[in-house]
Short mmCIF file of C-alpha atoms in Angstrom, two decimals:
data_model
loop_
_atom_site.label_atom_id
_atom_site.label_comp_id
_atom_site.label_asym_id
_atom_site.label_seq_id
_atom_site.Cartn_x
_atom_site.Cartn_y
_atom_site.Cartn_z
CA MET A 1 3.73 -12.20 32.54
CA VAL A 2 6.02 -10.58 29.95
CA THR A 3 9.72 -10.68 30.80
CA LEU A 4 12.22 -7.93 30.07
CA GLY A 5 14.14 -10.20 27.70
CA ALA A 6 11.04 -10.76 25.64
CA LEU A 7 10.53 -7.03 25.30
CA LYS A 8 14.08 -6.46 24.09
CA ARG A 9 14.06 -9.35 21.68
CA PRO A 10 14.35 -7.88 18.16
CA THR A 11 11.64 -8.72 15.73
CA ARG A 12 12.65 -10.25 12.46
CA ARG A 13 11.66 -8.49 9.28
CA LYS A 14 9.53 -10.49 6.96
CA ARG A 15 11.29 -10.97 3.70
CA GLY A 16 9.29 -10.16 0.62
CA ILE A 17 8.80 -12.62 -2.16
CA ARG A 18 11.88 -12.54 -4.34
CA PRO A 19 11.13 -12.36 -8.06
CA THR A 20 11.91 -15.53 -9.93
CA ARG A 21 14.30 -15.70 -12.85
CA GLY A 22 11.37 -16.13 -15.25
CA TYR A 23 9.65 -12.99 -13.90
CA ARG A 24 12.85 -10.97 -14.29
CA ALA A 25 13.19 -12.19 -17.85
CA PHE A 26 9.58 -11.17 -18.46
CA GLN A 27 10.29 -7.67 -17.11
CA VAL A 28 13.30 -7.28 -19.41
CA VAL A 29 11.41 -8.49 -22.49
CA ASN A 30 8.41 -6.33 -21.57
CA ALA A 31 10.61 -3.24 -21.19
CA ILE A 32 12.28 -3.91 -24.56
CA ILE A 33 8.94 -4.36 -26.33
CA LEU A 34 7.40 -1.24 -24.77
CA THR A 35 10.50 0.80 -25.58
CA GLY A 36 10.24 -0.37 -29.19
CA VAL A 37 6.56 0.62 -29.31
CA VAL A 38 7.39 4.08 -27.93
CA VAL A 39 10.18 4.56 -30.50
CA VAL A 40 7.97 3.42 -33.40
CA THR A 41 5.17 5.73 -32.20
CA LEU A 42 7.29 8.81 -31.58
CA TYR A 43 9.60 8.61 -34.58
CA PRO A 44 7.07 9.64 -37.28
CA PHE A 45 5.84 12.59 -35.22
CA LEU A 46 9.34 13.80 -34.37
CA ASN A 47 10.25 13.49 -38.03
CA ILE A 48 7.22 15.60 -39.00
CA VAL A 49 8.18 18.28 -36.45
CA ALA A 50 11.77 18.29 -37.74
CA ARG A 51 10.59 18.60 -41.36
CA SER A 52 8.30 21.49 -40.47
CA LEU A 53 11.30 23.41 -39.07
CA SER A 54 13.78 22.55 -41.84
CA ASP A 55 14.58 24.27 -45.11
CA GLN A 56 13.70 22.99 -48.56
CA ALA A 57 17.18 21.81 -49.56
CA SER A 58 17.61 19.63 -46.48
CA ILE A 59 14.20 18.02 -46.95
CA ILE A 60 14.72 17.24 -50.64
CA SER A 61 18.19 15.82 -50.01
CA GLY A 62 16.81 13.55 -47.27
CA GLU A 63 19.01 14.96 -44.51
CA VAL A 64 16.16 15.57 -42.06
CA ASN A 65 15.65 12.78 -39.55
CA LEU A 66 14.91 13.61 -35.90
CA LEU A 67 16.53 17.05 -35.78
CA PRO A 68 15.74 19.97 -38.11
CA LYS A 69 18.33 21.02 -40.68
CA GLY A 70 18.52 24.61 -41.81
CA PHE A 71 16.08 26.05 -39.27
CA ASN A 72 13.27 27.83 -41.11
CA LEU A 73 9.87 29.23 -39.98
CA THR A 74 8.66 30.51 -43.35
CA SER A 75 5.88 27.93 -43.68
CA TYR A 76 4.61 28.58 -40.15
CA GLU A 77 4.40 32.27 -40.93
CA HIS A 78 2.40 31.69 -44.13
CA VAL A 79 0.02 29.11 -42.66
CA MET A 80 -0.68 31.19 -39.56
CA SER A 81 -1.25 34.27 -41.71
CA ASP A 82 -3.93 32.48 -43.77
CA PRO A 83 -7.38 33.65 -42.48
CA MET A 84 -9.08 30.50 -43.75
CA PHE A 85 -6.82 28.31 -41.62
CA TRP A 86 -7.86 30.09 -38.43
CA ARG A 87 -11.52 30.08 -39.44
CA ASN A 88 -11.40 26.34 -40.03
CA TYR A 89 -9.48 25.95 -36.79
CA ARG A 90 -12.26 27.76 -34.92
CA ASN A 91 -14.82 25.52 -36.63
CA THR A 92 -12.94 22.43 -35.41
CA VAL A 93 -13.01 23.64 -31.80
CA TYR A 94 -16.74 24.39 -32.05
CA TYR A 95 -17.63 21.12 -33.76
CA THR A 96 -15.55 19.09 -31.30
CA PHE A 97 -17.09 20.78 -28.25
CA VAL A 98 -20.71 20.41 -29.40
CA ALA A 99 -20.31 16.87 -30.74
CA THR A 100 -18.48 15.70 -27.59
CA CYS A 101 -21.19 17.13 -25.32
CA VAL A 102 -23.95 15.47 -27.35
CA ALA A 103 -22.11 12.14 -27.50
CA LEU A 104 -21.34 12.20 -23.78
CA ILE A 105 -24.95 12.90 -22.79
CA LEU A 106 -26.40 10.20 -25.07
CA THR A 107 -23.76 7.59 -24.21
CA THR A 108 -24.09 8.18 -20.46
CA THR A 109 -27.87 7.95 -20.40
CA TYR A 110 -27.98 4.93 -22.70
CA ALA A 111 -25.26 3.10 -20.74
CA TYR A 112 -27.01 3.84 -17.43
CA VAL A 113 -30.24 2.39 -18.76
CA LEU A 114 -28.51 -0.75 -20.05
CA SER A 115 -26.77 -1.28 -16.69
CA LYS A 116 -30.13 -1.99 -15.02
CA LYS A 117 -30.63 -5.76 -15.09
CA HIS A 118 -34.28 -5.49 -14.11
CA LEU A 119 -35.08 -3.37 -17.19
CA LYS A 120 -37.60 -5.00 -19.53
CA GLY A 121 -36.25 -5.29 -23.06
CA ARG A 122 -32.66 -4.78 -21.89
CA THR A 123 -31.38 -7.66 -24.03
CA PHE A 124 -33.04 -6.19 -27.12
CA LEU A 125 -31.54 -2.75 -26.50
CA VAL A 126 -28.06 -4.23 -26.07
CA ALA A 127 -28.53 -6.29 -29.25
CA VAL A 128 -29.56 -3.17 -31.20
CA ALA A 129 -26.41 -1.37 -30.07
CA VAL A 130 -24.11 -4.32 -30.85
CA PHE A 131 -25.79 -4.84 -34.24
CA THR A 132 -24.65 -1.38 -35.35
CA MET A 133 -21.02 -2.36 -34.72
CA PHE A 134 -21.16 -4.78 -37.65
CA PHE A 135 -23.85 -3.37 -39.95
CA ASN A 136 -24.85 0.12 -41.05
CA GLY A 137 -27.13 1.71 -43.60
CA GLY A 138 -24.35 2.60 -46.00
CA LEU A 139 -22.93 5.88 -47.25
CA ILE A 140 -25.68 6.86 -49.68
CA PRO A 141 -28.63 6.17 -47.32
CA ASN A 142 -26.87 8.12 -44.58
CA TYR A 143 -26.30 11.04 -46.93
CA VAL A 144 -29.93 11.01 -48.05
CA LEU A 145 -31.12 10.86 -44.44
CA VAL A 146 -28.94 13.75 -43.27
CA THR A 147 -29.94 15.83 -46.30
CA SER A 148 -33.67 15.13 -45.91
CA LEU A 149 -33.53 16.14 -42.25
CA GLY A 150 -32.01 19.49 -43.21
CA LEU A 151 -28.79 18.89 -41.27
CA LYS A 152 -26.37 19.72 -44.09
CA ASN A 153 -24.00 22.63 -43.49
CA SER A 154 -24.58 22.48 -39.74
CA VAL A 155 -22.77 21.06 -36.74
CA TRP A 156 -25.52 18.46 -36.30
CA ALA A 157 -24.45 16.69 -39.49
CA ILE A 158 -21.20 15.90 -37.67
CA ALA A 159 -22.51 15.38 -34.14
CA LEU A 160 -25.67 13.30 -34.52
CA PRO A 161 -24.68 10.48 -36.96
CA ASN A 162 -21.66 9.63 -34.77
CA ALA A 163 -23.15 10.47 -31.39
CA ILE A 164 -22.79 7.01 -29.82
CA SER A 165 -19.76 4.76 -30.09
CA VAL A 166 -20.82 1.23 -29.17
CA PHE A 167 -17.39 0.44 -27.75
CA ASN A 168 -17.58 3.46 -25.43
CA LEU A 169 -21.16 2.53 -24.59
CA LEU A 170 -20.22 -0.98 -23.48
CA VAL A 171 -17.25 0.25 -21.43
CA MET A 172 -19.44 2.79 -19.64
CA LYS A 173 -22.19 0.20 -19.11
CA ALA A 174 -19.68 -2.17 -17.46
CA PHE A 175 -18.54 0.65 -15.17
CA PHE A 176 -22.08 1.48 -14.07
CA GLU A 177 -22.73 -2.19 -13.37
CA SER A 178 -19.72 -2.29 -11.02
CA LEU A 179 -21.15 0.43 -8.76
CA PRO A 180 -22.84 -0.80 -5.52
CA VAL A 181 -26.58 -1.10 -5.94
CA GLU A 182 -27.04 -0.14 -2.29
CA LEU A 183 -26.04 3.46 -3.06
CA GLU A 184 -28.86 3.86 -5.54
CA GLU A 185 -31.31 2.14 -3.20
CA ALA A 186 -30.35 4.55 -0.42
CA GLY A 187 -30.92 7.47 -2.78
CA ALA A 188 -34.34 6.12 -3.74
CA VAL A 189 -35.26 5.78 -0.05
CA ASP A 190 -34.28 9.44 0.46
CA GLY A 191 -36.72 10.42 -2.27
CA LEU A 192 -34.43 10.88 -5.28
CA SER A 193 -35.85 10.23 -8.72
CA THR A 194 -34.05 8.20 -11.38
CA TYR A 195 -32.47 11.33 -12.81
CA GLY A 196 -31.60 12.54 -9.31
CA ILE A 197 -29.78 9.28 -8.59
CA LEU A 198 -27.88 9.56 -11.87
CA LEU A 199 -26.90 13.20 -11.40
CA ARG A 200 -26.24 13.27 -7.64
CA ILE A 201 -24.90 9.78 -6.91
CA VAL A 202 -23.76 7.93 -10.03
CA LEU A 203 -22.02 10.69 -12.00
CA PRO A 204 -19.97 12.06 -9.07
CA LEU A 205 -18.59 8.52 -8.64
CA SER A 206 -17.91 8.22 -12.37
CA LYS A 207 -15.43 11.05 -12.95
CA ALA A 208 -12.74 8.67 -14.23
CA ILE A 209 -14.92 6.99 -16.85
CA VAL A 210 -16.51 10.30 -17.89
CA ALA A 211 -13.07 11.87 -18.40
CA THR A 212 -12.07 8.82 -20.46
CA MET A 213 -15.15 9.16 -22.66
CA VAL A 214 -14.47 12.88 -23.12
CA LEU A 215 -10.96 12.05 -24.29
CA PHE A 216 -12.14 9.31 -26.67
CA TYR A 217 -14.89 11.40 -28.24
CA ALA A 218 -12.91 14.65 -28.40
CA VAL A 219 -9.98 12.99 -30.18
CA SER A 220 -12.36 11.20 -32.55
CA PHE A 221 -14.28 14.35 -33.53
CA TRP A 222 -11.13 16.47 -33.70
CA ASN A 223 -9.49 14.07 -36.17
CA SER A 224 -12.65 13.42 -38.18
CA TRP A 225 -12.75 14.95 -41.65
CA PHE A 226 -14.95 12.74 -43.85
CA ALA A 227 -18.30 13.76 -42.33
CA ALA A 228 -17.50 17.46 -42.81
CA PHE A 229 -16.14 16.78 -46.30
CA LEU A 230 -19.39 15.00 -47.12
CA TYR A 231 -21.96 17.30 -45.54
CA MET A 232 -20.34 20.76 -45.73
CA ASP A 233 -20.56 22.61 -49.06
CA LYS A 234 -18.85 25.87 -48.09
CA GLN A 235 -15.15 26.23 -47.44
CA GLU A 236 -15.72 28.56 -44.50
CA LEU A 237 -17.62 25.75 -42.73
CA PHE A 238 -14.83 23.17 -43.05
CA PRO A 239 -12.90 21.99 -40.00
CA VAL A 240 -9.13 22.25 -40.04
CA THR A 241 -8.80 18.54 -40.90
CA VAL A 242 -10.54 19.16 -44.23
CA TYR A 243 -8.25 22.15 -44.74
CA LEU A 244 -5.33 19.78 -44.22
CA ARG A 245 -6.86 17.17 -46.50
CA ASN A 246 -7.34 19.70 -49.29
CA LEU A 247 -3.82 20.90 -48.81
CA ILE A 248 -2.42 17.40 -49.12
CA ALA A 249 -4.65 16.58 -52.08
CA GLY A 250 -3.48 19.75 -53.83
CA SER A 251 -6.94 21.25 -54.26
CA THR A 252 -5.91 24.44 -52.47
CA GLY A 253 -2.25 24.37 -53.41
CA ALA A 254 -2.55 26.73 -56.34
CA GLU A 255 -4.54 29.29 -54.36
CA PHE A 256 -2.11 29.11 -51.47
CA ALA A 257 0.95 29.36 -53.69
CA GLY A 258 -0.51 32.40 -55.41
CA ALA A 259 -0.68 34.26 -52.11
CA ILE A 260 3.03 33.94 -51.33
CA ALA A 261 6.18 35.33 -52.85
CA GLU A 262 7.99 33.36 -55.52
CA THR A 263 11.12 33.12 -53.38
CA ASP A 264 9.22 31.37 -50.60
CA GLU A 265 6.99 29.20 -52.77
CA ALA A 266 9.39 26.24 -52.92
CA GLN A 267 10.06 26.38 -49.18
CA VAL A 268 6.37 26.47 -48.30
CA GLY A 269 5.58 23.68 -50.75
CA ALA A 270 8.20 21.43 -49.16
CA THR A 271 7.05 21.89 -45.55
CA ILE A 272 3.40 22.96 -45.70
CA LYS A 273 1.99 19.49 -44.96
CA ALA A 274 4.25 18.95 -41.96
CA VAL A 275 3.47 22.42 -40.58
CA THR A 276 -0.29 21.91 -40.85
CA ILE A 277 -0.08 18.47 -39.21
CA VAL A 278 1.86 19.92 -36.28
CA LEU A 279 -0.59 22.80 -35.81
CA THR A 280 -3.56 20.41 -36.02
CA THR A 281 -2.33 17.87 -33.47
CA LEU A 282 -0.88 20.39 -31.00
CA PRO A 283 -4.10 21.04 -29.00
CA ILE A 284 -4.75 17.32 -28.39
CA LEU A 285 -1.14 16.80 -27.31
CA THR A 286 -1.49 19.74 -24.92
CA VAL A 287 -4.71 18.49 -23.30
CA TYR A 288 -3.88 14.78 -23.12
CA PRO A 289 -1.39 14.88 -20.17
CA PHE A 290 -4.08 16.42 -17.95
CA ILE A 291 -6.60 13.66 -18.74
CA GLN A 292 -4.20 10.72 -19.00
CA ARG A 293 -4.50 9.73 -15.31
CA TYR A 294 -8.27 9.46 -15.68
CA PHE A 295 -7.83 7.51 -18.91
CA VAL A 296 -5.98 4.59 -17.28
CA SER A 297 -8.25 4.31 -14.25
CA GLY A 298 -11.39 4.74 -16.35
CA ILE A 299 -10.48 1.92 -18.72
CA MET A 300 -9.52 -0.42 -15.86
CA LEU A 301 -12.70 0.31 -13.88
CA GLY A 302 -14.88 0.06 -16.96
CA ALA A 303 -13.35 -3.14 -18.25
CA VAL A 304 -15.44 -6.27 -18.42
CA LYS A 305 -14.72 -8.34 -15.34
CA GLY A 306 -14.29 -12.08 -15.65
#
């Protein structure tokens, strides 16, 4: 029988575990280190943005640090008025989209196959993938192969040779292995084929890792310039990264300078590299915040468990 006094007796709150002095010290040191990493990472980019908005005299005198000096948009006007820049920019979007789709399809299907422990020859297939992380055919054989297949001056010269990243493949394989086998068995009992299980059960549960792979591949193909520089012969087929590379190397500097007025030539020459870098990285910086939440969860779920 419960008495009235027992009902009114206040319950004591359970005290949480108080952090030790060593853990607090770890938090402080961790915060200092991460803050330093953020500063070191952001400083070069902020400096580039400030230089792109500054005038020639401030840049030459070394006055530009984190804030622009002598606000000037002349270089932005000239770069954005160059038709070749926008054509190369459009090429970059197209190449990145096609190459990312191809890489995602091949990586997903290959990783799903490797996640099946009952697959005959699974060890050999994993060994073949890992082998390519350390050894490759070399630059000249790759060039001869792409040329002999008739892939030069096409998007496939960029997409196919780099279609599968072994690191991304292993991360995705580990994620697929962590999914409950019972879900796939239930799908098989209901009459789903292997592709039906992959498309209707596995992939809907893999949104985080798929978004992570999209981010990895898209950033990689967007920043890539050497494959296009190697396999594209026409300037109108270049991505914007090759446009930037040529600008920095000075191969297009004379042509570009000839298209602008003499009064603006020095200003454009001082800031043109910074302006092009800002315009090139802006789309990735815009998209990343929307995918970042999937990035963290995808990496954690796809990590190799001990």
